[in-house]
Each structure stands twice: as structure tokens, then as C-alpha cells.
mmCIF file of C-alpha atoms and ligand atoms in Angstrom:
data_model
loop_
_atom_site.group_PDB
_atom_site.id
_atom_site.type_symbol
_atom_site.label_atom_id
_atom_site.label_comp_id
_atom_site.label_asym_id
_atom_site.label_seq_id
_atom_site.Cartn_x
_atom_site.Cartn_y
_atom_site.Cartn_z
ATOM 1 C CA MET A 1 16.771 -0.065 2.932
ATOM 2 C CA ASN A 2 16.347 -0.311 -0.851
ATOM 3 C CA ILE A 3 12.630 -0.089 -1.517
ATOM 4 C CA ALA A 4 10.886 -0.349 -4.881
ATOM 5 C CA ILE A 5 7.428 1.133 -5.200
ATOM 6 C CA LEU A 6 5.513 -0.204 -8.189
ATOM 7 C CA GLY A 7 3.189 2.657 -9.094
ATOM 8 C CA ALA A 8 3.944 6.329 -8.560
ATOM 9 C CA GLY A 9 0.413 7.622 -8.121
ATOM 10 C CA SER A 10 -1.368 8.891 -5.015
ATOM 11 C CA VAL A 11 -0.391 5.985 -2.751
ATOM 12 C CA GLY A 12 3.072 5.356 -4.186
ATOM 13 C CA GLY A 13 3.931 9.048 -4.030
ATOM 14 C CA ALA A 14 2.710 9.497 -0.440
ATOM 15 C CA LEU A 15 4.500 6.408 0.877
ATOM 16 C CA GLY A 16 7.633 7.221 -1.099
ATOM 17 C CA LYS A 17 7.802 10.657 0.460
ATOM 18 C CA ARG A 18 7.451 9.339 4.016
ATOM 19 C CA LEU A 19 9.845 6.426 3.545
ATOM 20 C CA MET A 20 12.475 8.703 2.042
ATOM 21 C CA ALA A 21 12.064 11.103 4.927
ATOM 22 C CA ALA A 22 12.786 8.127 7.211
ATOM 23 C CA GLY A 23 16.076 7.529 5.377
ATOM 24 C CA HIS A 24 15.154 4.783 2.900
ATOM 25 C CA GLN A 25 16.143 4.716 -0.784
ATOM 26 C CA VAL A 26 13.096 4.624 -2.991
ATOM 27 C CA CYS A 27 12.921 3.687 -6.659
ATOM 28 C CA PHE A 28 9.537 3.889 -8.369
ATOM 29 C CA GLY A 29 8.819 1.196 -10.931
ATOM 30 C CA VAL A 30 6.403 2.530 -13.522
ATOM 31 C CA PRO A 31 5.442 1.778 -17.127
ATOM 32 C CA ASN A 32 6.965 5.053 -18.359
ATOM 33 C CA PRO A 33 9.725 6.310 -16.009
ATOM 34 C CA GLN A 34 10.455 9.318 -18.233
ATOM 35 C CA GLY A 35 6.787 10.399 -18.326
ATOM 36 C CA ASP A 36 5.921 13.980 -17.322
ATOM 37 C CA LYS A 37 3.887 12.944 -14.256
ATOM 38 C CA THR A 38 6.634 10.752 -12.827
ATOM 39 C CA GLN A 39 9.373 13.271 -13.574
ATOM 40 C CA ALA A 40 7.372 16.071 -11.900
ATOM 41 C CA MET A 41 6.945 13.888 -8.820
ATOM 42 C CA LEU A 42 10.659 13.102 -8.710
ATOM 43 C CA ARG A 43 11.501 16.816 -8.838
ATOM 44 C CA GLU A 44 9.202 17.369 -5.870
ATOM 45 C CA LEU A 45 10.664 14.471 -3.886
ATOM 46 C CA GLY A 46 14.299 15.434 -4.359
ATOM 47 C CA ALA A 47 17.551 13.748 -5.272
ATOM 48 C CA ASN A 48 17.085 10.523 -3.290
ATOM 49 C CA ALA A 49 14.118 9.411 -5.364
ATOM 50 C CA SER A 50 14.474 7.689 -8.708
ATOM 51 C CA ALA A 51 12.276 6.006 -11.270
ATOM 52 C CA ALA A 52 12.903 3.041 -13.525
ATOM 53 C CA THR A 53 11.029 0.289 -15.287
ATOM 54 C CA VAL A 54 9.253 -2.191 -13.042
ATOM 55 C CA THR A 55 11.880 -4.803 -13.875
ATOM 56 C CA GLU A 56 14.797 -2.509 -13.000
ATOM 57 C CA ALA A 57 13.218 -1.135 -9.818
ATOM 58 C CA ALA A 58 12.339 -4.577 -8.483
ATOM 59 C CA ALA A 59 15.713 -6.132 -9.293
ATOM 60 C CA THR A 60 17.707 -4.528 -6.472
ATOM 61 C CA ALA A 61 14.962 -4.033 -3.898
ATOM 62 C CA LYS A 62 14.577 -6.143 -0.786
ATOM 63 C CA VAL A 63 11.080 -4.779 -0.230
ATOM 64 C CA ILE A 64 8.624 -4.069 -3.045
ATOM 65 C CA LEU A 65 5.500 -2.032 -2.444
ATOM 66 C CA LEU A 66 2.680 -2.857 -4.825
ATOM 67 C CA ALA A 67 0.773 0.392 -5.402
ATOM 68 C CA THR A 68 -0.806 -0.065 -8.822
ATOM 69 C CA PRO A 69 -4.469 -0.305 -9.737
ATOM 70 C CA TRP A 70 -5.751 -3.804 -8.943
ATOM 71 C CA THR A 71 -6.168 -4.623 -12.626
ATOM 72 C CA ALA A 72 -2.462 -3.912 -13.242
ATOM 73 C CA VAL A 73 -1.238 -6.256 -10.493
ATOM 74 C CA PRO A 74 -0.642 -9.395 -12.623
ATOM 75 C CA GLU A 75 1.364 -7.447 -15.202
ATOM 76 C CA ALA A 76 3.382 -5.575 -12.565
ATOM 77 C CA LEU A 77 4.271 -8.810 -10.755
ATOM 78 C CA GLN A 78 5.179 -10.534 -13.972
ATOM 79 C CA ARG A 79 7.473 -7.654 -15.006
ATOM 80 C CA ALA A 80 9.040 -7.600 -11.542
ATOM 81 C CA GLY A 81 10.869 -10.817 -12.417
ATOM 82 C CA ASP A 82 12.292 -13.164 -9.809
ATOM 83 C CA LEU A 83 10.509 -12.396 -6.545
ATOM 84 C CA ASN A 84 11.774 -15.380 -4.617
ATOM 85 C CA GLY A 85 12.511 -14.400 -0.996
ATOM 86 C CA LYS A 86 11.480 -10.759 -1.501
ATOM 87 C CA ILE A 87 8.944 -8.962 0.621
ATOM 88 C CA ILE A 88 5.959 -7.684 -1.350
ATOM 89 C CA VAL A 89 3.786 -5.207 0.485
ATOM 90 C CA ASP A 90 0.341 -5.335 -1.053
ATOM 91 C CA CYS A 91 -1.151 -1.835 -0.773
ATOM 92 C CA THR A 92 -3.854 -2.491 -3.346
ATOM 93 C CA ASN A 93 -7.536 -3.150 -2.991
ATOM 94 C CA PRO A 94 -9.361 -5.477 -5.384
ATOM 95 C CA LEU A 95 -11.957 -2.922 -6.442
ATOM 96 C CA GLN A 96 -14.342 -2.654 -9.346
ATOM 97 C CA MET A 97 -17.140 -0.273 -10.252
ATOM 98 C CA GLY A 98 -20.440 -2.024 -9.564
ATOM 99 C CA ALA A 99 -24.058 -0.934 -9.981
ATOM 100 C CA ASN A 100 -23.903 0.834 -6.600
ATOM 101 C CA GLY A 101 -20.434 2.311 -6.928
ATOM 102 C CA LEU A 102 -17.057 0.911 -5.951
ATOM 103 C CA GLU A 103 -17.087 -2.585 -4.524
ATOM 104 C CA LEU A 104 -14.647 -5.326 -3.575
ATOM 105 C CA THR A 105 -14.401 -8.034 -6.200
ATOM 106 C CA MET A 106 -13.744 -10.763 -3.633
ATOM 107 C CA GLY A 107 -13.909 -11.504 0.057
ATOM 108 C CA HIS A 108 -14.878 -13.869 2.888
ATOM 109 C CA THR A 109 -13.090 -16.925 1.486
ATOM 110 C CA THR A 110 -10.112 -15.202 -0.118
ATOM 111 C CA SER A 111 -8.590 -11.733 -0.499
ATOM 112 C CA GLY A 112 -6.599 -9.662 -2.935
ATOM 113 C CA ALA A 113 -3.493 -10.320 -0.855
ATOM 114 C CA GLU A 114 -3.956 -14.071 -1.158
ATOM 115 C CA GLN A 115 -4.367 -13.676 -4.921
ATOM 116 C CA VAL A 116 -1.110 -11.700 -4.982
ATOM 117 C CA ALA A 117 0.538 -14.562 -3.074
ATOM 118 C CA ALA A 118 -0.721 -17.016 -5.683
ATOM 119 C CA LEU A 119 0.798 -14.844 -8.433
ATOM 120 C CA ALA A 120 4.165 -14.549 -6.667
ATOM 121 C CA PRO A 121 5.024 -17.922 -5.141
ATOM 122 C CA GLY A 122 8.243 -17.764 -3.145
ATOM 123 C CA ALA A 123 7.762 -14.120 -2.181
ATOM 124 C CA HIS A 124 6.665 -13.050 1.296
ATOM 125 C CA ILE A 125 3.391 -11.165 0.883
ATOM 126 C CA VAL A 126 2.388 -8.661 3.537
ATOM 127 C CA LYS A 127 -0.813 -6.644 3.426
ATOM 128 C CA ALA A 128 -0.508 -3.029 4.593
ATOM 129 C CA PHE A 129 -1.131 0.571 3.541
ATOM 130 C CA ASN A 130 -4.416 -0.327 1.836
ATOM 131 C CA GLN A 131 -6.961 0.589 4.503
ATOM 132 C CA THR A 132 -6.788 4.357 4.643
ATOM 133 C CA GLY A 133 -6.646 7.200 2.151
ATOM 134 C CA PHE A 134 -3.397 8.362 0.597
ATOM 135 C CA SER A 135 -3.593 11.718 2.367
ATOM 136 C CA ASN A 136 -3.412 9.839 5.675
ATOM 137 C CA MET A 137 -0.251 8.160 4.396
ATOM 138 C CA GLU A 138 1.231 11.611 3.751
ATOM 139 C CA GLU A 139 0.291 12.633 7.298
ATOM 140 C CA PRO A 140 -0.879 9.793 9.559
ATOM 141 C CA ALA A 141 -1.238 11.886 12.743
ATOM 142 C CA TYR A 142 -4.255 13.947 13.800
ATOM 143 C CA ASN A 143 -3.617 16.429 16.587
ATOM 144 C CA GLY A 144 -0.736 14.357 17.870
ATOM 145 C CA GLN A 145 -2.577 11.026 17.752
ATOM 146 C CA ARG A 146 -1.343 8.498 15.222
ATOM 147 C CA SER A 147 -3.864 6.720 13.045
ATOM 148 C CA VAL A 148 -3.714 2.946 12.926
ATOM 149 C CA MET A 149 -2.337 0.577 10.297
ATOM 150 C CA PHE A 150 -3.071 -3.136 10.436
ATOM 151 C CA VAL A 151 -0.459 -5.432 8.923
ATOM 152 C CA CYS A 152 -0.778 -9.122 8.100
ATOM 153 C CA GLY A 153 1.270 -11.790 6.367
ATOM 154 C CA ASP A 154 2.369 -15.373 6.834
ATOM 155 C CA ASP A 155 6.107 -14.793 7.294
ATOM 156 C CA ALA A 156 6.817 -13.382 10.772
ATOM 157 C CA GLN A 157 10.111 -11.741 9.770
ATOM 158 C CA ALA A 158 8.595 -10.077 6.706
ATOM 159 C CA ARG A 159 5.646 -8.900 8.782
ATOM 160 C CA ALA A 160 8.028 -7.421 11.373
ATOM 161 C CA THR A 161 9.954 -5.594 8.626
ATOM 162 C CA VAL A 162 6.754 -4.099 7.236
ATOM 163 C CA CYS A 163 5.569 -3.153 10.731
ATOM 164 C CA GLU A 164 8.829 -1.196 11.112
ATOM 165 C CA LEU A 165 8.231 0.541 7.781
ATOM 166 C CA SER A 166 4.683 1.405 8.820
ATOM 167 C CA GLU A 167 5.973 2.882 12.081
ATOM 168 C CA ALA A 168 8.535 4.847 10.054
ATOM 169 C CA VAL A 169 5.743 6.236 7.879
ATOM 170 C CA GLY A 170 4.076 7.378 11.102
ATOM 171 C CA PHE A 171 1.276 4.918 11.811
ATOM 172 C CA GLU A 172 0.493 3.165 15.065
ATOM 173 C CA THR A 173 1.025 -0.297 13.695
ATOM 174 C CA ILE A 174 -0.743 -3.489 14.700
ATOM 175 C CA ASP A 175 0.539 -6.906 13.676
ATOM 176 C CA ALA A 176 -2.785 -8.585 12.912
ATOM 177 C CA GLY A 177 -1.506 -12.076 12.062
ATOM 178 C CA GLY A 178 -1.440 -14.299 8.990
ATOM 179 C CA LEU A 179 -2.189 -13.311 5.408
ATOM 180 C CA LYS A 180 -5.784 -14.505 5.479
ATOM 181 C CA ILE A 181 -6.522 -11.610 7.878
ATOM 182 C CA ALA A 182 -6.455 -9.552 4.664
ATOM 183 C CA ARG A 183 -10.019 -10.861 4.300
ATOM 184 C CA LEU A 184 -10.846 -8.507 7.178
ATOM 185 C CA ILE A 185 -8.462 -5.668 6.334
ATOM 186 C CA GLU A 186 -9.659 -5.214 2.745
ATOM 187 C CA PRO A 187 -13.291 -4.630 3.803
ATOM 188 C CA LEU A 188 -11.941 -2.092 6.320
ATOM 189 C CA ALA A 189 -10.549 -0.179 3.337
ATOM 190 C CA MET A 190 -13.998 -0.352 1.769
ATOM 191 C CA LEU A 191 -15.519 1.156 4.923
ATOM 192 C CA TRP A 192 -13.016 4.042 4.796
ATOM 193 C CA ILE A 193 -13.817 4.620 1.103
ATOM 194 C CA HIS A 194 -17.567 4.468 1.765
ATOM 195 C CA LEU A 195 -17.347 7.041 4.562
ATOM 196 C CA ALA A 196 -15.006 9.300 2.565
ATOM 197 C CA PHE A 197 -17.293 9.367 -0.455
ATOM 198 C CA THR A 198 -20.726 9.426 1.170
ATOM 199 C CA THR A 199 -20.445 11.393 4.411
ATOM 200 C CA PRO A 200 -19.295 14.868 5.428
ATOM 201 C CA LEU A 201 -16.126 13.282 6.818
ATOM 202 C CA LYS A 202 -14.734 13.374 3.268
ATOM 203 C CA ARG A 203 -11.045 12.325 3.187
ATOM 204 C CA ASP A 204 -10.077 14.145 6.386
ATOM 205 C CA PHE A 205 -10.467 11.335 8.886
ATOM 206 C CA ALA A 206 -8.686 8.149 9.888
ATOM 207 C CA PHE A 207 -9.227 5.152 12.125
ATOM 208 C CA ALA A 208 -7.274 5.045 15.384
ATOM 209 C CA LEU A 209 -6.909 2.594 18.259
ATOM 210 C CA LEU A 210 -7.888 3.180 21.880
ATOM 211 C CA ARG A 211 -6.564 0.993 24.674
ATOM 212 C CA ARG A 212 -7.662 0.506 28.252
HETATM 213 N N1 LIG B 1 -5.976 6.437 -3.463
HETATM 214 C C1 LIG B 1 -6.055 6.004 -2.196
HETATM 215 O O1 LIG B 1 -6.363 6.797 -1.264
HETATM 216 C C2 LIG B 1 -5.762 4.555 -1.874
HETATM 217 C C3 LIG B 1 -5.665 4.175 -0.524
HETATM 218 C C4 LIG B 1 -5.325 2.860 -0.203
HETATM 219 C C5 LIG B 1 -5.104 1.939 -1.216
HETATM 220 N N2 LIG B 1 -5.242 2.323 -2.519
HETATM 221 C C6 LIG B 1 -4.944 1.314 -3.548
HETATM 222 O O2 LIG B 1 -3.609 1.560 -3.983
HETATM 223 C C7 LIG B 1 -3.491 1.282 -5.383
HETATM 224 C C8 LIG B 1 -2.971 2.530 -6.080
HETATM 225 O O3 LIG B 1 -3.916 3.576 -5.908
HETATM 226 P P1 LIG B 1 -3.564 5.074 -6.334
HETATM 227 O O4 LIG B 1 -4.707 5.900 -5.882
HETATM 228 O O5 LIG B 1 -2.194 5.423 -5.953
HETATM 229 O O6 LIG B 1 -3.646 4.941 -7.941
HETATM 230 P P2 LIG B 1 -3.109 5.997 -9.017
HETATM 231 O O7 LIG B 1 -2.952 7.334 -8.418
HETATM 232 O O8 LIG B 1 -3.988 5.813 -10.207
HETATM 233 O O9 LIG B 1 -1.628 5.443 -9.370
HETATM 234 C C9 LIG B 1 -1.434 4.199 -9.963
HETATM 235 C C10 LIG B 1 0.024 4.096 -10.369
HETATM 236 O O10 LIG B 1 0.262 2.778 -10.878
HETATM 237 C C11 LIG B 1 0.966 2.899 -12.114
HETATM 238 N N3 LIG B 1 0.750 1.708 -12.926
HETATM 239 C C12 LIG B 1 -0.293 1.381 -13.717
HETATM 240 N N4 LIG B 1 -0.075 0.182 -14.291
HETATM 241 C C13 LIG B 1 1.141 -0.255 -13.854
HETATM 242 C C14 LIG B 1 1.933 -1.412 -14.097
HETATM 243 N N5 LIG B 1 1.520 -2.399 -14.891
HETATM 244 N N6 LIG B 1 3.146 -1.504 -13.490
HETATM 245 C C15 LIG B 1 3.600 -0.511 -12.662
HETATM 246 N N7 LIG B 1 2.887 0.603 -12.400
HETATM 247 C C16 LIG B 1 1.669 0.723 -12.989
HETATM 248 C C17 LIG B 1 0.407 4.155 -12.717
HETATM 249 O O11 LIG B 1 1.250 4.604 -13.765
HETATM 250 P P3 LIG B 1 0.594 5.473 -14.971
HETATM 251 O O12 LIG B 1 0.124 6.743 -14.338
HETATM 252 O O13 LIG B 1 1.719 5.614 -15.913
HETATM 253 O O14 LIG B 1 -0.541 4.640 -15.496
HETATM 254 C C18 LIG B 1 0.428 5.068 -11.495
HETATM 255 O O15 LIG B 1 1.716 5.549 -11.249
HETATM 256 C C19 LIG B 1 -4.862 0.832 -5.856
HETATM 257 O O16 LIG B 1 -4.894 -0.560 -5.877
HETATM 258 C C20 LIG B 1 -5.804 1.380 -4.790
HETATM 259 O O17 LIG B 1 -6.973 0.592 -4.636
HETATM 260 C C21 LIG B 1 -5.547 3.599 -2.874
#
């Protein structure tokens, strides 16, 4: 599948690597495709990775992963052009630095994913890959057990496609329902961040699912 990843930082790079390993074509859409950082990452990823402007990367992709800072989301979506019918996977978290550290800028009655949907009418928005650290996206398994990824979105087909991509990355994937479930999944990201930054767990842990 042709996948565009808007943002080639920690999250974009980790997901790009895993998706390419699963056989997908990945094009990173970034403000400066020729920049040193992006070019160094491309050399590491190998010949099947490419970089282009956001507009170029989004143009041919069926699935677009949004992996920019939250504040860059409106610009990235605007540059992405016609998003009608495309699947946008929202990997971002609407974070800001508050008096007590990082905090979500919204919740309970809306979510970042729903704001993305408002900015891209006609696209199928799916929330995923936001709720764990990028190093868990590079390697989702711990001692043979896969960590969990919750996925939500209003379009069942788009959600199924993203669930398949999440499985390909290596997560045990749970279809959690409609897009408003992002109101629950974004605070889960905040819990992971809180634990990673304030406890001895650091970044070397992930959430997993047990079943009876
Ligand atoms: N880090 C994590 O563990 C983690 C985990 C889950 C979710 N998230 C979320 O994922 C998102 C990305 O996080 P990250 O840690 O990967 O950030 P990052 O390492 O800072 O990378 C951000 C990327 O976005 C690019 N970018 C900035 N403005 C852009 C624009 N207008 N259009 C296209 N690309 C643009 C940056 O390019 P330049 O370098 O050229 O500015 C960079 O490649 C954030 O919303 C974050 O909350 C992060």
C-alpha cells in the first residue's frame, strides 16, 4: 500500500520502518525533504523510503499518517490538499506545556481526533499509534508478548484497514469503536507519558491486554 507519513520524527520514523518492513511503500511528507535530518533517516531506512513535500506525499497515498506536532496539524492538513475519501491516521496528541508539565489541551467532550475530522471533512479519520512511546512502535513486543494498540474511527472499512496496519507494525490491535472513543484513547497516551517521565519505568514499558 502507498502510505504517506506527514512528519519524519520519532513517531514517523519508527512507524515508517515497521511499515516498510511489512512491505508497504512509505513516503514522508515534511517541510524540508532535502534537510539533513530527513536525508540521514532515509539513508538508514533504505531504498524503499522516500521524502517529498507534504503536498506531493499526500497526493498519491491512500493512507496518510499524521505524525507532526499537534500545533502543526492544521498546516499539514491544509498542505495535504484534497483529502476526500482518504484515510488519515491521527497519531498525534493535543499536548501543551502547562504549569505542571505536559497536559492535554482538550478532552471529555471532544478530542484531537475529532478536531482533525473537523479540519478534513470527507476524509476517514482513524485514531491510532498515539498511546504509546515511539520506541514501542519500533519494537511492540516484550518477551514475546505484543503490546496493545487501540484503534477508533467512524468508518468501519477505514478502521479495519488501520487495524491491519497496526497488526503489521506488530501490535495486538483492538478495534475500540467510533471516533469519539479518542476521548478515552488520548488520556491513555497521557498516562503512558506520565509514567514514562515520572517513574522508574522510563520509556521501557508498554500496556498489554490479558484475556480470560
Ligand atoms: N514521541 C513519542 O513517543 C510519541 C508517541 C505517540 C504519539 N506522539 C505524537 O506524535 C506526534 C509526533 O511526535 P514526534 O515525537 O515524532 O515529534 P518529532 O520527533 O518532533 O517529529 C515531528 C515531525 O513533524 C515534522 N513537521 C513539523 N511541522 C510539520 C508540518 N507542518 N508538516 C509536515 N511535517 C511537519 C517535523 O519536521 P521538522 O523536523 O522539519 O520540523 C518532524 O519531522 C506528536 O503529535 C506527538 O504528540 C509522540
